[in-house]
mmCIF file of C-alpha atoms in Angstrom:
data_model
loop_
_atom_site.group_PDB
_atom_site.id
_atom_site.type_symbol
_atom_site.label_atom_id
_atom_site.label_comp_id
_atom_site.label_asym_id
_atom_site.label_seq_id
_atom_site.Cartn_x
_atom_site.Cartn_y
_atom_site.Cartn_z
ATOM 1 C CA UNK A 1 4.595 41.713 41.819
ATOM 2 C CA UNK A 2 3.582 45.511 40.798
ATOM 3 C CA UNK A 3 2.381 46.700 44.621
ATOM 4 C CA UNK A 4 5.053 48.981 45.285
ATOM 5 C CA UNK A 5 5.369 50.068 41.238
ATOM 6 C CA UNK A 6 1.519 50.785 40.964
ATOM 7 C CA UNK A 7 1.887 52.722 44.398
ATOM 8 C CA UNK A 8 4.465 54.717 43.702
ATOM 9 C CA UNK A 9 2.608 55.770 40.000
ATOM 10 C CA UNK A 10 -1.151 56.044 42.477
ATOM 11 C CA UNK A 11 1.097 58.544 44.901
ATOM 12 C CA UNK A 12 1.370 61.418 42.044
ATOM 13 C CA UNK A 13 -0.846 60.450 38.806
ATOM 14 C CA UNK A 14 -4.383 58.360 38.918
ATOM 15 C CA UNK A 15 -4.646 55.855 36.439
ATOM 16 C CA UNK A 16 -7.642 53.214 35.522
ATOM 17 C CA UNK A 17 -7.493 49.533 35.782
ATOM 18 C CA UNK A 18 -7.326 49.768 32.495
ATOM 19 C CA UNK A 19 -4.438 51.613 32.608
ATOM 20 C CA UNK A 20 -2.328 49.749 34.961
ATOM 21 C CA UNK A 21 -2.902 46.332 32.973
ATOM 22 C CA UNK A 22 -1.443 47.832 29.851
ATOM 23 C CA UNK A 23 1.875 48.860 32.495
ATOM 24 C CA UNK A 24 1.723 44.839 33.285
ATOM 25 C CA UNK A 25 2.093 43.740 29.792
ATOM 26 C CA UNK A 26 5.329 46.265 29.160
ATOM 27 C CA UNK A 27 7.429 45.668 32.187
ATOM 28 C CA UNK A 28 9.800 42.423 32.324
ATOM 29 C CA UNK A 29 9.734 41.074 36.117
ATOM 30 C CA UNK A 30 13.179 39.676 37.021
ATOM 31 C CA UNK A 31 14.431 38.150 39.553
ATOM 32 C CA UNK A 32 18.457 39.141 40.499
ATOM 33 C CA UNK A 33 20.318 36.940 43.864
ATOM 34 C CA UNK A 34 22.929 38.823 45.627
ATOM 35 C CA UNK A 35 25.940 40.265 44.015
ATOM 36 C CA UNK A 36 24.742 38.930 40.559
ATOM 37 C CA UNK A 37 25.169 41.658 38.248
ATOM 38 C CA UNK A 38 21.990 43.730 36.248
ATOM 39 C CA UNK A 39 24.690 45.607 34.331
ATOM 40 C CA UNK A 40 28.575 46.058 33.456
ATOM 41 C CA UNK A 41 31.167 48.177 32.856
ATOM 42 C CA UNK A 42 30.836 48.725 28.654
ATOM 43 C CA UNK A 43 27.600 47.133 27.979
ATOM 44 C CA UNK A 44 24.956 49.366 26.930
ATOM 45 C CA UNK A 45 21.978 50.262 29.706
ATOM 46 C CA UNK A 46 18.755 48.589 27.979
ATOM 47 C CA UNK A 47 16.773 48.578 30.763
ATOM 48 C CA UNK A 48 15.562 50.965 33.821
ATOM 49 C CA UNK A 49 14.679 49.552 36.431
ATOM 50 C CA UNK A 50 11.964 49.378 39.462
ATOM 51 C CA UNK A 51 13.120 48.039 42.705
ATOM 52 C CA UNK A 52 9.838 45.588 44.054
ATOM 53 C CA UNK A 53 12.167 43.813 46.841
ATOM 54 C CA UNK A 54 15.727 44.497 47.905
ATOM 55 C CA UNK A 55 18.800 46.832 47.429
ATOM 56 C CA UNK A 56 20.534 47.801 43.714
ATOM 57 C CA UNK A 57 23.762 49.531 43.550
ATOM 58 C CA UNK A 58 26.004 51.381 40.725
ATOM 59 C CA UNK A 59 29.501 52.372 40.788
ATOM 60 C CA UNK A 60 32.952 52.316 39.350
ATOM 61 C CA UNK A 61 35.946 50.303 39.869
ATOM 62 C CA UNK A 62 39.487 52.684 39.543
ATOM 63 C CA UNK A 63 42.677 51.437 38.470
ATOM 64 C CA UNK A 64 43.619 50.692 42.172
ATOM 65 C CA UNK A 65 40.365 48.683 42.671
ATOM 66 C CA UNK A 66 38.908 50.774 44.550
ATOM 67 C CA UNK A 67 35.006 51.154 44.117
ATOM 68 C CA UNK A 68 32.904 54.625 43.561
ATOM 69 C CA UNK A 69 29.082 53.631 44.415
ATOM 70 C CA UNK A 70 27.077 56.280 42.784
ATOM 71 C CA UNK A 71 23.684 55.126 43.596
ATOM 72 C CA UNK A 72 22.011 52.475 45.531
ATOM 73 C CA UNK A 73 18.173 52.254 44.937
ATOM 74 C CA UNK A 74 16.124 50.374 47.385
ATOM 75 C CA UNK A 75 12.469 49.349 47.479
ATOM 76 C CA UNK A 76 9.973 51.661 45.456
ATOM 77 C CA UNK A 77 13.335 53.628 43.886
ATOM 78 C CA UNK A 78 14.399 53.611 40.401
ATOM 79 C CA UNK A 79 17.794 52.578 38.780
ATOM 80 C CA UNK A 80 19.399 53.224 35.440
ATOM 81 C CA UNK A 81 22.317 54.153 33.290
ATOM 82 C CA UNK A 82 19.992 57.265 31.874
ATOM 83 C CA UNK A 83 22.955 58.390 29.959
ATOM 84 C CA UNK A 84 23.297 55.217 28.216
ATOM 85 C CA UNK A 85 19.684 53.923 28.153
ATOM 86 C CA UNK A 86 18.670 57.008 25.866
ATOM 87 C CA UNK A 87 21.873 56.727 23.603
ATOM 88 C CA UNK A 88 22.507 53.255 23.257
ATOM 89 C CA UNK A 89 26.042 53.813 24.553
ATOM 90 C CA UNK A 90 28.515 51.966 26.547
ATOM 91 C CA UNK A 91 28.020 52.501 30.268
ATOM 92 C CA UNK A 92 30.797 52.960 32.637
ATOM 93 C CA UNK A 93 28.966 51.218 35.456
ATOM 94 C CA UNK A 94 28.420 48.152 37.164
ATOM 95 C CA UNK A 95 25.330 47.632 38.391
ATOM 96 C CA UNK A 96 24.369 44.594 40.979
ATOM 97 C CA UNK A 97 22.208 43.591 43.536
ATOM 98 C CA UNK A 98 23.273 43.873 47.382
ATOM 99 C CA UNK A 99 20.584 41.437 48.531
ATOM 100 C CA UNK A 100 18.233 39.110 46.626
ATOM 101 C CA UNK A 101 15.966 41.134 44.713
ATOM 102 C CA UNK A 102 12.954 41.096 42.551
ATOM 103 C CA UNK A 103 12.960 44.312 39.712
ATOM 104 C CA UNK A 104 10.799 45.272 36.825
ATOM 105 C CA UNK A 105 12.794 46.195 34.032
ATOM 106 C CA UNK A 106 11.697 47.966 30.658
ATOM 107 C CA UNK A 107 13.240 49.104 27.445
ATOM 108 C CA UNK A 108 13.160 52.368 26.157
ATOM 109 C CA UNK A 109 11.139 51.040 22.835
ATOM 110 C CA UNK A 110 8.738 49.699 25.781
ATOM 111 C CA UNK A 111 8.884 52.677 28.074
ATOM 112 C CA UNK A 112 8.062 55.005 25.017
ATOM 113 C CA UNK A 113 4.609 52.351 24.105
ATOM 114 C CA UNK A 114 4.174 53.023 27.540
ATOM 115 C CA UNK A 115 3.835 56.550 27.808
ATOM 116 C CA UNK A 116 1.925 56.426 24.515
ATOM 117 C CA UNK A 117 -0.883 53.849 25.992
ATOM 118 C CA UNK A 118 -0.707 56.191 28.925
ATOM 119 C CA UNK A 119 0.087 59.846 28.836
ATOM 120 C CA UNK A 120 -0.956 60.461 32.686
ATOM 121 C CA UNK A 121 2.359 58.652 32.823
ATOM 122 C CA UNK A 122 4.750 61.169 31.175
ATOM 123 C CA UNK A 123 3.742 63.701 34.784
ATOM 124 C CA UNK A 124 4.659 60.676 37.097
ATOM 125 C CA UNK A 125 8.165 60.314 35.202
ATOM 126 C CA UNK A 126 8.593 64.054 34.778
ATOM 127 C CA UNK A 127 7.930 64.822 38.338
ATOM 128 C CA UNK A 128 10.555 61.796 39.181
ATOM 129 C CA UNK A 129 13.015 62.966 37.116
ATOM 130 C CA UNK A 130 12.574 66.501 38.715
ATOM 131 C CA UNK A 131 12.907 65.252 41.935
ATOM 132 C CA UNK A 132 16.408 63.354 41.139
ATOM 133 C CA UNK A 133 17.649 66.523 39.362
ATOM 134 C CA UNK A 134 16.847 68.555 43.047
ATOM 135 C CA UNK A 135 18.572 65.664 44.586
ATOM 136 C CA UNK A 136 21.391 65.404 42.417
ATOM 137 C CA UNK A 137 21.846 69.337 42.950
ATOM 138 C CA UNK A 138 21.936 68.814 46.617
ATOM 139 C CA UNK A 139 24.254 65.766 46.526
ATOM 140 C CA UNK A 140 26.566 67.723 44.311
ATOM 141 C CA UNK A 141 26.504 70.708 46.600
ATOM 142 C CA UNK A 142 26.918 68.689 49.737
ATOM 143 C CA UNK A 143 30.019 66.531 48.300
ATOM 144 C CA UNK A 144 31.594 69.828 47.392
ATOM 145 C CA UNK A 145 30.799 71.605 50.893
ATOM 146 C CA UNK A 146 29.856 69.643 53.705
ATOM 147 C CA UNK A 147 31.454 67.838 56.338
ATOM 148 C CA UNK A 148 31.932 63.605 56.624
ATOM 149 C CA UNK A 149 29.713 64.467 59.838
ATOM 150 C CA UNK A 150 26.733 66.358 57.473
ATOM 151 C CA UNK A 151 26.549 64.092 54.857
ATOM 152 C CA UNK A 152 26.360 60.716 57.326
ATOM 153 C CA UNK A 153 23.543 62.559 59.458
ATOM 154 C CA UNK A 154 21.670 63.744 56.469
ATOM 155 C CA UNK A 155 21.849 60.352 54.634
ATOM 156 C CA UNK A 156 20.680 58.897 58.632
ATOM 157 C CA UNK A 157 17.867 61.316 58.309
ATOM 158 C CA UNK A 158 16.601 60.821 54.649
ATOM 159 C CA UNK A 159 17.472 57.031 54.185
ATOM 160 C CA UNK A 160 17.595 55.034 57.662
ATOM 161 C CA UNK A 161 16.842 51.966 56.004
ATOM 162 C CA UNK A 162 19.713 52.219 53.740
ATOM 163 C CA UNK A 163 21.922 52.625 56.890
ATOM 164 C CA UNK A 164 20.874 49.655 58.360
ATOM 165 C CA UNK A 165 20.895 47.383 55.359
ATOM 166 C CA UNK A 166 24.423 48.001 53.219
ATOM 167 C CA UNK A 167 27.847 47.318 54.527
ATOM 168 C CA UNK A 168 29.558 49.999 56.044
ATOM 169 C CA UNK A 169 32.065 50.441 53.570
ATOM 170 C CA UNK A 170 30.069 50.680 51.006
ATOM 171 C CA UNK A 171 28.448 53.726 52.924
ATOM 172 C CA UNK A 172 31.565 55.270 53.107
ATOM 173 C CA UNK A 173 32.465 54.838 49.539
ATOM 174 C CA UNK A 174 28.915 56.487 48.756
ATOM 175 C CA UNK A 175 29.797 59.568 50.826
ATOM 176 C CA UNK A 176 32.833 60.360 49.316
ATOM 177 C CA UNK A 177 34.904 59.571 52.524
ATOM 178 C CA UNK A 178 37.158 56.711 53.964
ATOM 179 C CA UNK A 179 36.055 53.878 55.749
ATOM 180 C CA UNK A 180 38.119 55.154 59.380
ATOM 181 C CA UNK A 181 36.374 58.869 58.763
ATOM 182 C CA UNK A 182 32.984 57.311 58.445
ATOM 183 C CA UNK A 183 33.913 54.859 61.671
ATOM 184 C CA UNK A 184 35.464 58.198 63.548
ATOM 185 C CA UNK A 185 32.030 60.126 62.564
ATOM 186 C CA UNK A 186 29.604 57.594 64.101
ATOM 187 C CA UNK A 187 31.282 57.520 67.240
ATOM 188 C CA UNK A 188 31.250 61.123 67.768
ATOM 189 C CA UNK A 189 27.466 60.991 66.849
ATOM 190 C CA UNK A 190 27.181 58.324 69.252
ATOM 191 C CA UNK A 191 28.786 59.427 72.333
ATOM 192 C CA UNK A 192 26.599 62.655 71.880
ATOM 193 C CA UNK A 193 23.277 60.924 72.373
ATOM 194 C CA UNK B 1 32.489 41.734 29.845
ATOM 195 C CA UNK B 2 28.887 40.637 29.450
ATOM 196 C CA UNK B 3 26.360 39.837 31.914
ATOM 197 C CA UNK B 4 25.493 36.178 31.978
ATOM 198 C CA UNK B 5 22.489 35.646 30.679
ATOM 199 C CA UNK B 6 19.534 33.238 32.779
ATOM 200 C CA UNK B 7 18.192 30.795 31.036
ATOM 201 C CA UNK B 8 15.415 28.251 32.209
ATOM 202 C CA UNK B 9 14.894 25.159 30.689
ATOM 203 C CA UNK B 10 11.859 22.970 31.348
ATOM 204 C CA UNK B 11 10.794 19.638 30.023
ATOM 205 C CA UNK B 12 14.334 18.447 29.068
ATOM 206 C CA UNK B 13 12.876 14.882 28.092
ATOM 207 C CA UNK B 14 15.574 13.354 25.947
ATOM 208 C CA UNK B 15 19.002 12.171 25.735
ATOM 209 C CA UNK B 16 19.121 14.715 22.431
ATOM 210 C CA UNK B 17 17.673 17.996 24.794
ATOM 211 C CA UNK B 18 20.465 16.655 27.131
ATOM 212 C CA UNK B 19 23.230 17.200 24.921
ATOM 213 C CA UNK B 20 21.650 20.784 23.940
ATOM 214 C CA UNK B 21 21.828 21.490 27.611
ATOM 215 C CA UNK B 22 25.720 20.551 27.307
ATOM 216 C CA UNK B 23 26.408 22.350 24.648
ATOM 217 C CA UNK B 24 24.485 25.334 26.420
ATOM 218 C CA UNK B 25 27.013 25.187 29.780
ATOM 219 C CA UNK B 26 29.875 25.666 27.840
ATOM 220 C CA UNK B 27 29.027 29.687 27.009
ATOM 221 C CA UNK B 28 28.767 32.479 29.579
ATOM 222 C CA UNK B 29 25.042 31.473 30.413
ATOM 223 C CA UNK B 30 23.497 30.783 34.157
ATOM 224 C CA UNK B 31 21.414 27.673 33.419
ATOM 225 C CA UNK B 32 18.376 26.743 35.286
ATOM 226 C CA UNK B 33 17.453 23.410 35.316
ATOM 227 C CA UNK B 34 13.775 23.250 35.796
ATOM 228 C CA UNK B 35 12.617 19.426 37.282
ATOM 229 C CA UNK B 36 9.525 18.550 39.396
ATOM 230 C CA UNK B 37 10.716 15.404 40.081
ATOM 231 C CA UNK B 38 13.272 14.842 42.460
ATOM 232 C CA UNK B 39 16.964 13.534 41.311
ATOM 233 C CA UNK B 40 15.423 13.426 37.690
ATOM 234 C CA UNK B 41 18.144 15.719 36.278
ATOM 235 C CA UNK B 42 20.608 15.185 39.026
ATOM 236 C CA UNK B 43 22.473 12.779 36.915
ATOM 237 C CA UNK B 44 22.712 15.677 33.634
ATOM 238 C CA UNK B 45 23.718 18.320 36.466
ATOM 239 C CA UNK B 46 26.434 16.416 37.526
ATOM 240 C CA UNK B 47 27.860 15.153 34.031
ATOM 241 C CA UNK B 48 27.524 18.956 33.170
ATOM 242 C CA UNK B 49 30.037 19.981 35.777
ATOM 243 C CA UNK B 50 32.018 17.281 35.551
ATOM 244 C CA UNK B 51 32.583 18.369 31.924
ATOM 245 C CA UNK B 52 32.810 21.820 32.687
ATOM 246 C CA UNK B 53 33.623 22.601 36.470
ATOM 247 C CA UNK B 54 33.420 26.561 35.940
ATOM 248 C CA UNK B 55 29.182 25.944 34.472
ATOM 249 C CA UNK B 56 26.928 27.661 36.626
ATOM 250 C CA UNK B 57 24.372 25.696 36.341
ATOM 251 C CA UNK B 58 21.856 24.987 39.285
ATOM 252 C CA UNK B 59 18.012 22.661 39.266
ATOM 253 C CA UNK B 60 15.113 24.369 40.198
ATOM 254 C CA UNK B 61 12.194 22.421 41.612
ATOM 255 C CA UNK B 62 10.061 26.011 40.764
ATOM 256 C CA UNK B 63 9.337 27.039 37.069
ATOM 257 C CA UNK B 64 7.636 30.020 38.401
ATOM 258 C CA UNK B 65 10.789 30.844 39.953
ATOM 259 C CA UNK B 66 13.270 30.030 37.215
ATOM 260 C CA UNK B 67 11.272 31.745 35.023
ATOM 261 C CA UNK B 68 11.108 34.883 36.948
ATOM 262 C CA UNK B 69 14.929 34.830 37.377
ATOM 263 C CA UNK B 70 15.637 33.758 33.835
ATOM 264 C CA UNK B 71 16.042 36.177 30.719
ATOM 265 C CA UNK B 72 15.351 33.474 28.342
ATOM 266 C CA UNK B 73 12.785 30.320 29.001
ATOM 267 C CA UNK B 74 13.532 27.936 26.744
ATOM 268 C CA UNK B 75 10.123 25.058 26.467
ATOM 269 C CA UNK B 76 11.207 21.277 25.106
ATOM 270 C CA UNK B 77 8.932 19.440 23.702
ATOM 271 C CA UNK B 78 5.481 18.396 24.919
ATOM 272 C CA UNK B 79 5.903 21.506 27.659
ATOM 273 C CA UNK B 80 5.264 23.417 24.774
ATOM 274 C CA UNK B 81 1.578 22.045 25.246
ATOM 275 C CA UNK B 82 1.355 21.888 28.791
ATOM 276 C CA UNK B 83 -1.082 24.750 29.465
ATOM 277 C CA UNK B 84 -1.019 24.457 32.992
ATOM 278 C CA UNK B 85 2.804 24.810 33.091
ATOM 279 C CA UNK B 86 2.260 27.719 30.606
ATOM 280 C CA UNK B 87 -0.477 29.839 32.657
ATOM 281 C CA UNK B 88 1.632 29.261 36.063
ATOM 282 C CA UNK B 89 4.956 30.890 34.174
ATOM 283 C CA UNK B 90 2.956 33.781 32.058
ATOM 284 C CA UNK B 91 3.390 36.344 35.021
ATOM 285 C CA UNK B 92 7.111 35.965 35.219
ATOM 286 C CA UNK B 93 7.601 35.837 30.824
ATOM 287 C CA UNK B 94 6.187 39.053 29.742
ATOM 288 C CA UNK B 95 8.758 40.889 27.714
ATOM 289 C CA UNK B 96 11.034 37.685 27.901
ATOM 290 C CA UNK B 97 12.038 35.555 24.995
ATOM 291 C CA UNK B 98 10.142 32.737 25.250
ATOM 292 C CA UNK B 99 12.095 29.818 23.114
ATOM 293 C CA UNK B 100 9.936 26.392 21.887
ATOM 294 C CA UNK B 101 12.422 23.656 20.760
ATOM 295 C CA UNK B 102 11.539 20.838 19.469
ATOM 296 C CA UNK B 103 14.314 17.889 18.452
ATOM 297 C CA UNK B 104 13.610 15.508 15.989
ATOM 298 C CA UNK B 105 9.697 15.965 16.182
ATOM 299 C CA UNK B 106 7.967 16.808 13.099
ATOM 300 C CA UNK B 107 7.745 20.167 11.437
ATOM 301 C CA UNK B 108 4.179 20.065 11.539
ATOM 302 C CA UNK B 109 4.155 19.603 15.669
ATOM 303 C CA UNK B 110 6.443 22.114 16.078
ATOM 304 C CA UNK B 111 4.624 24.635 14.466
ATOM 305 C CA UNK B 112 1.344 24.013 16.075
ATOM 306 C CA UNK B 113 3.345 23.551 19.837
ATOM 307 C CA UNK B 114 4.657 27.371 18.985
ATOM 308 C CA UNK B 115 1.583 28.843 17.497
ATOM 309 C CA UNK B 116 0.348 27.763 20.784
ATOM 310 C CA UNK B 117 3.190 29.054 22.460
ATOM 311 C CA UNK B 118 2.797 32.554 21.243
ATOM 312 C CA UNK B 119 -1.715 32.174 22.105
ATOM 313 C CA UNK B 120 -1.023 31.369 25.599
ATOM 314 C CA UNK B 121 1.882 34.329 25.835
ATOM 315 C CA UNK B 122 0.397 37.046 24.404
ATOM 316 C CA UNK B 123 3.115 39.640 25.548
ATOM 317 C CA UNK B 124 6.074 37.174 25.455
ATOM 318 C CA UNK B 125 8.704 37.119 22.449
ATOM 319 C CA UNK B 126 8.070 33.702 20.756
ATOM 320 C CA UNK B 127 10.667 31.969 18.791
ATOM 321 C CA UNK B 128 11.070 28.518 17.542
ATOM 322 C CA UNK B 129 13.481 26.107 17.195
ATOM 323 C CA UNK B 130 13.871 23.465 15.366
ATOM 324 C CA UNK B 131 16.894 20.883 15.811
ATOM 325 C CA UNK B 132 17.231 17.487 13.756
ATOM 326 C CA UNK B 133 20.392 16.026 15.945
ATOM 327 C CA UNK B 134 21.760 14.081 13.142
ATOM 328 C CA UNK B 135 22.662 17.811 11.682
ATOM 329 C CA UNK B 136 24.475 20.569 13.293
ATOM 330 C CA UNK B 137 21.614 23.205 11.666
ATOM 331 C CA UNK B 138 19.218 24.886 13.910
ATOM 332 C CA UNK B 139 15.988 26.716 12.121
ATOM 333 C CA UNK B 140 14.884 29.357 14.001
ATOM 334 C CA UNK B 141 11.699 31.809 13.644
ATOM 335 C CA UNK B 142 10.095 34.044 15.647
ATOM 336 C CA UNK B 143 8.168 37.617 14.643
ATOM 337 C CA UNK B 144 10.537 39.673 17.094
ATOM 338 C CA UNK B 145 14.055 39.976 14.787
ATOM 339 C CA UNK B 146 15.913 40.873 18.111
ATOM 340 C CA UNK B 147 15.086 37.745 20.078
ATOM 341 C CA UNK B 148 15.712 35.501 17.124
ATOM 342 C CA UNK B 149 19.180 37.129 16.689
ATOM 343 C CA UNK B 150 19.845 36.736 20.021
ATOM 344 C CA UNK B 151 19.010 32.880 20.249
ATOM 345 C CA UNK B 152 21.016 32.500 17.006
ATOM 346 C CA UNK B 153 23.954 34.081 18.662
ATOM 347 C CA UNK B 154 23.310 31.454 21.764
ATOM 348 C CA UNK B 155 22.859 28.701 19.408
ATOM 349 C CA UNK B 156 26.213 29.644 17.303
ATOM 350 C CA UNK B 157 28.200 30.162 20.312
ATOM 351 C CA UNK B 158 27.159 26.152 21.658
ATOM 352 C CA UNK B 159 28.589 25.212 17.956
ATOM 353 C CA UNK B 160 25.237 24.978 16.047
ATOM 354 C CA UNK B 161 24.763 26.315 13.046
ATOM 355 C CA UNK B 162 21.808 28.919 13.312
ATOM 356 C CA UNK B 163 19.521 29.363 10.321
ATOM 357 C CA UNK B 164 16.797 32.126 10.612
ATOM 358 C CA UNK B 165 13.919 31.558 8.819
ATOM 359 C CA UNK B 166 11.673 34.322 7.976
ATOM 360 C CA UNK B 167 7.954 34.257 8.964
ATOM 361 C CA UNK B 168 6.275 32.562 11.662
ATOM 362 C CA UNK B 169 5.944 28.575 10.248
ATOM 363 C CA UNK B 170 9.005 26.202 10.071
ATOM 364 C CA UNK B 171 6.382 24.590 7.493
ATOM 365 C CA UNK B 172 7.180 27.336 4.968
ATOM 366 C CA UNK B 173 10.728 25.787 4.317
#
């Protein structure tokens, strides 16, 4: 239940097995089936979240229905409102599961225990934070500058798995292009190979 | 709009926990029906949507795996004692509101079946409940003031009237 969790802390911080049954007793395991929802549009974020098994997503619906997926987080990644998790305010996001999924979730009273009990912990989250704010950077930069055919190959490179497991669409609406563009893309990628 | 809430029930024993379990499909919960014997709740799961055809409301041979999808567990009766039941489901409850109920038992058993409750989860948010079915009052303790607000809220919303009590034993009223 805490494999990939406790292998993703062991990867950049060493804790005891002292220290890894306090993270047991502060983490809420939950199980989410596909397409039920973790979070909604106006409630507030109480939880972040550890993926264990399967395939989160966030996004916006517009006024035309049309959806804006900020984030998916697969196995090993983290998911949260952060915005809303540290001010107790109303999220714009959904949040839901794209397959059956099994999480750890934890509350910010819980998370802050947490990095009491532990302090080795407060270099694993800064250096994850760091990380997404160099990603975010680079996302931002690449939605602004590169072409449909960058961003699909770079998202191939960095995240195969993602490529194979979520719907197209939902691919496209990540990248910030249409459904035919992304279709038109992998067939000039594919007829080069 | 809110995200339904999972809530596992186990050890639903009694015509009165089957008319909680009514009460509960009406509101904007997922209920999971938790039975180990086969077709024993079949016949409450189908009067349930048959009331309400919109319930989601599914039976779960698994309490490990109810309780690992639920966000409440809710424990009726003599499953408050069952420590077997108890150490299978303590993996899956940490950090979850944990919810003893006992209908028309005595104050006295109801206290000891949560103290009990709370021994066996140590890391679990205990509250109690206490329901006399000839009254539409529901006591309800627990040390953790969020989770008892939050069953009170449940309990109001199924058309009980919730009455928190302060402290850990129902015996103090």
């Amino acid at each position: 239940m805490f494999e990939r969790l406790f292998t993703s802390i062991s990867e950049k911080v060493s804790l005891t097995d002292e220290e890894f049954e306090i993270c047991k007793t502060l983490f809420q395991p939950k199980k989410l089936r596909k397409r039920q929802f973790l979070l909604q549009k106006g409630e507030v974020c109480k939880y972040t979240v550890f993926v264990e098994k399967g395939i989160l997503r966030s996004y916006t619906t517009d006024e035309k229905g049309n959806e804006h997926i900020l984030q998916f987080a697969l196995e090993g990644w983290w998911m949260a409102d952060l915005y809303s998790f540290f001010t107790n305010e109303a999220s714009p996001y959904d949040m839901d599961a794209l397959e059956d999924s099994e999480l750890l979730m934890i509350t910010q009273s819980s998370w802050s225990l947490l990095l009491d009990k532990v302090p080795a912990l407060e270099r694993y989250f800064r250096i994850l934070i760091q990380n997404n704010l160099i990603a975010t950077q680079r996302r931002l930069m690449g939605a602004m500058s590169e072409t449909a055919e960058e961003k699909y190959t770079k998202l191939v490179e960095s995240f195969p798995d993602c490529i194979q497991r979520v719907p197209q669409h939902m691919i496209a609406s990540y990248l910030g292009i249409t459904r035919e563009t992304l279709s038109r893309t992998r067939s000039q990628l594919a007829s080069r190979k | 709009m809110t995200t339904k809430k999972a809530i596992a029930l186990i050890g639903i024993d009694s015509k009165n926990c089957a008319a909680l379990v009514k009460e509960l499909a009406k509101g904007n919960h997922r209920l999971l029906l938790i039975s180990h014997v086969q077709n024993q709740l079949t016949p409450l799961h189908a009067e349930v949507l048959k009331n309400y055809p919109h319930a989601d409301v599914e039976i779960i041979n698994c309490a490990k795996d109810a309780c690992w999808e639920a966000d409440i567990i809710t424990l009726f009766g003599e499953a408050n004692f069952n420590k077997e039941l108890i150490e299978r489901i303590k993996v899956v409850s940490t950090r979850k509101i944990v919810t003893g109920v006992s209908i028309n038992r005595s104050k006295e058993r109801t206290s000891l079946g949560v103290n009990n409750l709370q021994l066996l989860l140590p890391h679990s948010n205990v509250v109690q409940v206490f329901h006399n079915p000839e009254s539409p009052d529901v006591l309800i303790a627990g040390d953790d003031v969020q989770s008892t607000q939050v069953i009170s809220v449940i309990a109001a919303a199924a058309g009980y009237k919730p009455i928190l009590v302060e402290g850990w034993s129902i015996n103090k009223l």
